[in-house]
């Protein structure tokens, strides 16, 4: 249980219990759905895109605390970014949670997202943490039918 306690850090619990930007986004021009059958996490991501910039982003869904917290932190960190900037951030984030980061200092740009680094110890949780990101990328690419982590 000590490993789990480390994983479920305070900031993760806070985002899991009180997710930010948890709503349907009125006027969203992009939307995608994601599903992680391993855990049962479901998420819908809404994006308002203008001139290649994420003007607003929100999500709805049901899932474990990791998937909810990760989606909450994601919406905070991608708002105002260009699509290319979102892609770079995702790559960094994914390298971190998949334990593939070549440079341990490269999490500097991740901000709060860095607290999710602990999921790399729990391979099934990596899918929980990355679900909302894969769904966001599907939305940005205009693939509303969405993604499944399987
Ligand atoms: Zn989950």
PDB file of C-alpha atoms and ligand atoms in Angstrom:
ATOM      1  CA  UNK A   1       0.000   0.000   0.000  1.00  0.00           C
ATOM      2  CA  UNK A   2       2.915   2.391   0.523  1.00  0.00           C
ATOM      3  CA  UNK A   3       3.519   2.435  -3.222  1.00  0.00           C
ATOM      4  CA  UNK A   4      -0.111   3.282  -3.827  1.00  0.00           C
ATOM      5  CA  UNK A   5       0.012   6.022  -1.233  1.00  0.00           C
ATOM      6  CA  UNK A   6       2.965   7.499  -3.051  1.00  0.00           C
ATOM      7  CA  UNK A   7       1.134   7.248  -6.329  1.00  0.00           C
ATOM      8  CA  UNK A   8      -1.999   8.874  -5.027  1.00  0.00           C
ATOM      9  CA  UNK A   9      -0.317  12.034  -3.991  1.00  0.00           C
ATOM     10  CA  UNK A  10      -2.280  14.861  -2.555  1.00  0.00           C
ATOM     11  CA  UNK A  11      -2.367  16.858  -5.777  1.00  0.00           C
ATOM     12  CA  UNK A  12      -3.678  13.867  -7.718  1.00  0.00           C
ATOM     13  CA  UNK A  13      -6.421  13.292  -5.168  1.00  0.00           C
ATOM     14  CA  UNK A  14      -7.357  16.954  -5.300  1.00  0.00           C
ATOM     15  CA  UNK A  15      -7.735  16.909  -9.078  1.00  0.00           C
ATOM     16  CA  UNK A  16      -9.500  13.555  -8.883  1.00  0.00           C
ATOM     17  CA  UNK A  17     -12.062  14.800  -6.401  1.00  0.00           C
ATOM     18  CA  UNK A  18     -12.519  18.293  -7.786  1.00  0.00           C
ATOM     19  CA  UNK A  19     -11.615  18.060 -11.468  1.00  0.00           C
ATOM     20  CA  UNK A  20     -11.034  21.356 -13.253  1.00  0.00           C
ATOM     21  CA  UNK A  21     -12.878  22.113 -16.503  1.00  0.00           C
ATOM     22  CA  UNK A  22     -15.228  19.197 -15.881  1.00  0.00           C
ATOM     23  CA  UNK A  23     -18.199  20.108 -18.063  1.00  0.00           C
ATOM     24  CA  UNK A  24     -19.564  19.965 -21.566  1.00  0.00           C
ATOM     25  CA  UNK A  25     -18.045  22.861 -23.504  1.00  0.00           C
ATOM     26  CA  UNK A  26     -20.681  25.016 -25.154  1.00  0.00           C
ATOM     27  CA  UNK A  27     -19.611  25.967 -28.671  1.00  0.00           C
ATOM     28  CA  UNK A  28     -16.877  23.351 -28.873  1.00  0.00           C
ATOM     29  CA  UNK A  29     -15.810  22.728 -32.462  1.00  0.00           C
ATOM     30  CA  UNK A  30     -13.933  19.523 -31.694  1.00  0.00           C
ATOM     31  CA  UNK A  31     -14.988  16.578 -29.594  1.00  0.00           C
ATOM     32  CA  UNK A  32     -13.822  13.001 -29.136  1.00  0.00           C
ATOM     33  CA  UNK A  33     -14.557  10.091 -26.885  1.00  0.00           C
ATOM     34  CA  UNK A  34     -12.082   7.741 -25.287  1.00  0.00           C
ATOM     35  CA  UNK A  35     -12.413   4.462 -23.457  1.00  0.00           C
ATOM     36  CA  UNK A  36      -9.977   2.414 -21.423  1.00  0.00           C
ATOM     37  CA  UNK A  37     -11.546  -1.057 -21.129  1.00  0.00           C
ATOM     38  CA  UNK A  38      -8.823  -2.287 -18.754  1.00  0.00           C
ATOM     39  CA  UNK A  39     -10.065   0.039 -16.029  1.00  0.00           C
ATOM     40  CA  UNK A  40     -13.451   1.186 -17.341  1.00  0.00           C
ATOM     41  CA  UNK A  41     -12.433   4.828 -17.727  1.00  0.00           C
ATOM     42  CA  UNK A  42     -14.570   6.830 -20.149  1.00  0.00           C
ATOM     43  CA  UNK A  43     -13.871  10.386 -21.199  1.00  0.00           C
ATOM     44  CA  UNK A  44     -15.268  12.932 -23.631  1.00  0.00           C
ATOM     45  CA  UNK A  45     -12.941  15.810 -24.491  1.00  0.00           C
ATOM     46  CA  UNK A  46     -14.243  19.089 -25.923  1.00  0.00           C
ATOM     47  CA  UNK A  47     -12.034  21.646 -27.647  1.00  0.00           C
ATOM     48  CA  UNK A  48     -12.604  25.130 -28.957  1.00  0.00           C
ATOM     49  CA  UNK A  49      -9.936  25.715 -31.568  1.00  0.00           C
ATOM     50  CA  UNK A  50      -9.146  29.030 -33.273  1.00  0.00           C
ATOM     51  CA  UNK A  51      -6.172  29.831 -35.508  1.00  0.00           C
ATOM     52  CA  UNK A  52      -4.480  26.614 -34.450  1.00  0.00           C
ATOM     53  CA  UNK A  53      -4.679  27.529 -30.757  1.00  0.00           C
ATOM     54  CA  UNK A  54      -6.634  25.706 -28.049  1.00  0.00           C
ATOM     55  CA  UNK A  55      -8.873  28.549 -26.878  1.00  0.00           C
ATOM     56  CA  UNK A  56     -10.799  26.396 -24.443  1.00  0.00           C
ATOM     57  CA  UNK A  57     -10.914  22.759 -23.442  1.00  0.00           C
ATOM     58  CA  UNK A  58     -13.114  20.734 -21.105  1.00  0.00           C
ATOM     59  CA  UNK A  59     -13.976  17.142 -20.377  1.00  0.00           C
ATOM     60  CA  UNK A  60     -16.653  14.874 -18.964  1.00  0.00           C
ATOM     61  CA  UNK A  61     -16.516  11.262 -18.009  1.00  0.00           C
ATOM     62  CA  UNK A  62     -16.344   8.577 -15.399  1.00  0.00           C
ATOM     63  CA  UNK A  63     -13.285   6.759 -14.263  1.00  0.00           C
ATOM     64  CA  UNK A  64     -10.682   6.144 -11.633  1.00  0.00           C
ATOM     65  CA  UNK A  65      -8.933   8.931  -9.774  1.00  0.00           C
ATOM     66  CA  UNK A  66      -5.861   8.689 -12.019  1.00  0.00           C
ATOM     67  CA  UNK A  67      -7.814   9.133 -15.254  1.00  0.00           C
ATOM     68  CA  UNK A  68      -9.894  11.973 -13.807  1.00  0.00           C
ATOM     69  CA  UNK A  69      -6.904  13.762 -12.284  1.00  0.00           C
ATOM     70  CA  UNK A  70      -4.868  13.369 -15.455  1.00  0.00           C
ATOM     71  CA  UNK A  71      -7.689  14.784 -17.606  1.00  0.00           C
ATOM     72  CA  UNK A  72      -8.148  17.665 -15.174  1.00  0.00           C
ATOM     73  CA  UNK A  73      -4.449  18.541 -15.223  1.00  0.00           C
ATOM     74  CA  UNK A  74      -4.346  18.129 -18.984  1.00  0.00           C
ATOM     75  CA  UNK A  75      -7.089  20.700 -19.555  1.00  0.00           C
ATOM     76  CA  UNK A  76      -5.199  23.171 -17.371  1.00  0.00           C
ATOM     77  CA  UNK A  77      -1.907  22.633 -19.146  1.00  0.00           C
ATOM     78  CA  UNK A  78      -3.026  22.730 -22.802  1.00  0.00           C
ATOM     79  CA  UNK A  79      -5.309  25.764 -22.702  1.00  0.00           C
ATOM     80  CA  UNK A  80      -3.764  28.544 -24.764  1.00  0.00           C
ATOM     81  CA  UNK A  81      -1.278  26.228 -26.472  1.00  0.00           C
ATOM     82  CA  UNK A  82      -0.939  25.696 -30.204  1.00  0.00           C
ATOM     83  CA  UNK A  83      -1.728  22.260 -31.606  1.00  0.00           C
ATOM     84  CA  UNK A  84       2.021  21.750 -32.114  1.00  0.00           C
ATOM     85  CA  UNK A  85       2.642  22.807 -28.520  1.00  0.00           C
ATOM     86  CA  UNK A  86       0.060  20.299 -27.285  1.00  0.00           C
ATOM     87  CA  UNK A  87       1.788  17.596 -29.309  1.00  0.00           C
ATOM     88  CA  UNK A  88       5.190  18.434 -27.799  1.00  0.00           C
ATOM     89  CA  UNK A  89       3.738  18.448 -24.289  1.00  0.00           C
ATOM     90  CA  UNK A  90       2.047  15.097 -24.899  1.00  0.00           C
ATOM     91  CA  UNK A  91       5.322  13.584 -26.093  1.00  0.00           C
ATOM     92  CA  UNK A  92       7.112  14.752 -22.974  1.00  0.00           C
ATOM     93  CA  UNK A  93       4.272  13.592 -20.740  1.00  0.00           C
ATOM     94  CA  UNK A  94       4.101  10.212 -22.401  1.00  0.00           C
ATOM     95  CA  UNK A  95       7.859   9.702 -22.174  1.00  0.00           C
ATOM     96  CA  UNK A  96       7.606  10.485 -18.464  1.00  0.00           C
ATOM     97  CA  UNK A  97       4.744   8.116 -17.602  1.00  0.00           C
ATOM     98  CA  UNK A  98       6.049   5.366 -19.864  1.00  0.00           C
ATOM     99  CA  UNK A  99       9.473   5.680 -18.234  1.00  0.00           C
ATOM    100  CA  UNK A 100      11.152   6.439 -21.533  1.00  0.00           C
ATOM    101  CA  UNK A 101      12.438   9.866 -20.700  1.00  0.00           C
ATOM    102  CA  UNK A 102      16.008  10.086 -21.880  1.00  0.00           C
ATOM    103  CA  UNK A 103      16.618  13.180 -19.820  1.00  0.00           C
ATOM    104  CA  UNK A 104      15.306  13.169 -16.233  1.00  0.00           C
ATOM    105  CA  UNK A 105      15.292  16.977 -16.225  1.00  0.00           C
ATOM    106  CA  UNK A 106      13.008  17.163 -19.231  1.00  0.00           C
ATOM    107  CA  UNK A 107       9.910  17.200 -17.005  1.00  0.00           C
ATOM    108  CA  UNK A 108      10.562  20.879 -16.255  1.00  0.00           C
ATOM    109  CA  UNK A 109       7.954  22.021 -18.756  1.00  0.00           C
ATOM    110  CA  UNK A 110       5.329  19.629 -17.402  1.00  0.00           C
ATOM    111  CA  UNK A 111       4.425  21.580 -14.261  1.00  0.00           C
ATOM    112  CA  UNK A 112       1.789  19.790 -12.187  1.00  0.00           C
ATOM    113  CA  UNK A 113       1.730  16.953 -14.717  1.00  0.00           C
ATOM    114  CA  UNK A 114       5.038  15.773 -13.249  1.00  0.00           C
ATOM    115  CA  UNK A 115       3.195  14.409 -10.176  1.00  0.00           C
ATOM    116  CA  UNK A 116       1.867  11.647 -12.428  1.00  0.00           C
ATOM    117  CA  UNK A 117       5.380  10.303 -12.957  1.00  0.00           C
ATOM    118  CA  UNK A 118       4.617   7.635 -10.319  1.00  0.00           C
ATOM    119  CA  UNK A 119       2.274   5.800 -12.693  1.00  0.00           C
ATOM    120  CA  UNK A 120       5.272   4.453 -14.582  1.00  0.00           C
ATOM    121  CA  UNK A 121       5.559   1.881 -11.759  1.00  0.00           C
ATOM    122  CA  UNK A 122       2.037   0.663 -12.585  1.00  0.00           C
ATOM    123  CA  UNK A 123       1.791  -0.308 -16.273  1.00  0.00           C
ATOM    124  CA  UNK A 124      -2.002  -0.614 -16.260  1.00  0.00           C
ATOM    125  CA  UNK A 125      -2.243   2.902 -14.772  1.00  0.00           C
ATOM    126  CA  UNK A 126      -0.266   4.352 -17.679  1.00  0.00           C
ATOM    127  CA  UNK A 127      -3.388   3.832 -19.806  1.00  0.00           C
ATOM    128  CA  UNK A 128      -5.530   5.590 -17.207  1.00  0.00           C
ATOM    129  CA  UNK A 129      -3.182   8.571 -17.228  1.00  0.00           C
ATOM    130  CA  UNK A 130      -2.817   8.758 -21.006  1.00  0.00           C
ATOM    131  CA  UNK A 131      -6.469   8.177 -21.988  1.00  0.00           C
ATOM    132  CA  UNK A 132      -7.499  11.843 -21.935  1.00  0.00           C
ATOM    133  CA  UNK A 133      -4.398  12.813 -23.924  1.00  0.00           C
ATOM    134  CA  UNK A 134      -5.064  10.266 -26.649  1.00  0.00           C
ATOM    135  CA  UNK A 135      -8.658  11.497 -26.725  1.00  0.00           C
ATOM    136  CA  UNK A 136      -7.574  15.129 -26.960  1.00  0.00           C
ATOM    137  CA  UNK A 137      -5.281  14.273 -29.876  1.00  0.00           C
ATOM    138  CA  UNK A 138      -8.143  12.458 -31.630  1.00  0.00           C
ATOM    139  CA  UNK A 139     -10.308  15.566 -31.163  1.00  0.00           C
ATOM    140  CA  UNK A 140      -7.587  17.831 -32.571  1.00  0.00           C
ATOM    141  CA  UNK A 141      -7.216  15.532 -35.576  1.00  0.00           C
ATOM    142  CA  UNK A 142     -10.984  15.556 -36.109  1.00  0.00           C
ATOM    143  CA  UNK A 143     -11.552  11.908 -35.215  1.00  0.00           C
ATOM    144  CA  UNK A 144     -14.720  12.113 -33.087  1.00  0.00           C
ATOM    145  CA  UNK A 145     -15.326   8.372 -32.974  1.00  0.00           C
ATOM    146  CA  UNK A 146     -12.482   8.445 -30.566  1.00  0.00           C
ATOM    147  CA  UNK A 147      -9.984   6.083 -29.152  1.00  0.00           C
ATOM    148  CA  UNK A 148      -9.720   2.915 -27.174  1.00  0.00           C
ATOM    149  CA  UNK A 149      -6.536   2.134 -25.316  1.00  0.00           C
ATOM    150  CA  UNK A 150      -6.854  -1.505 -26.310  1.00  0.00           C
TER     151      UNK A 150
HETATM  152 ZN1  LIG B   1      -8.357   4.048 -14.675  1.00  0.00          ZN
END
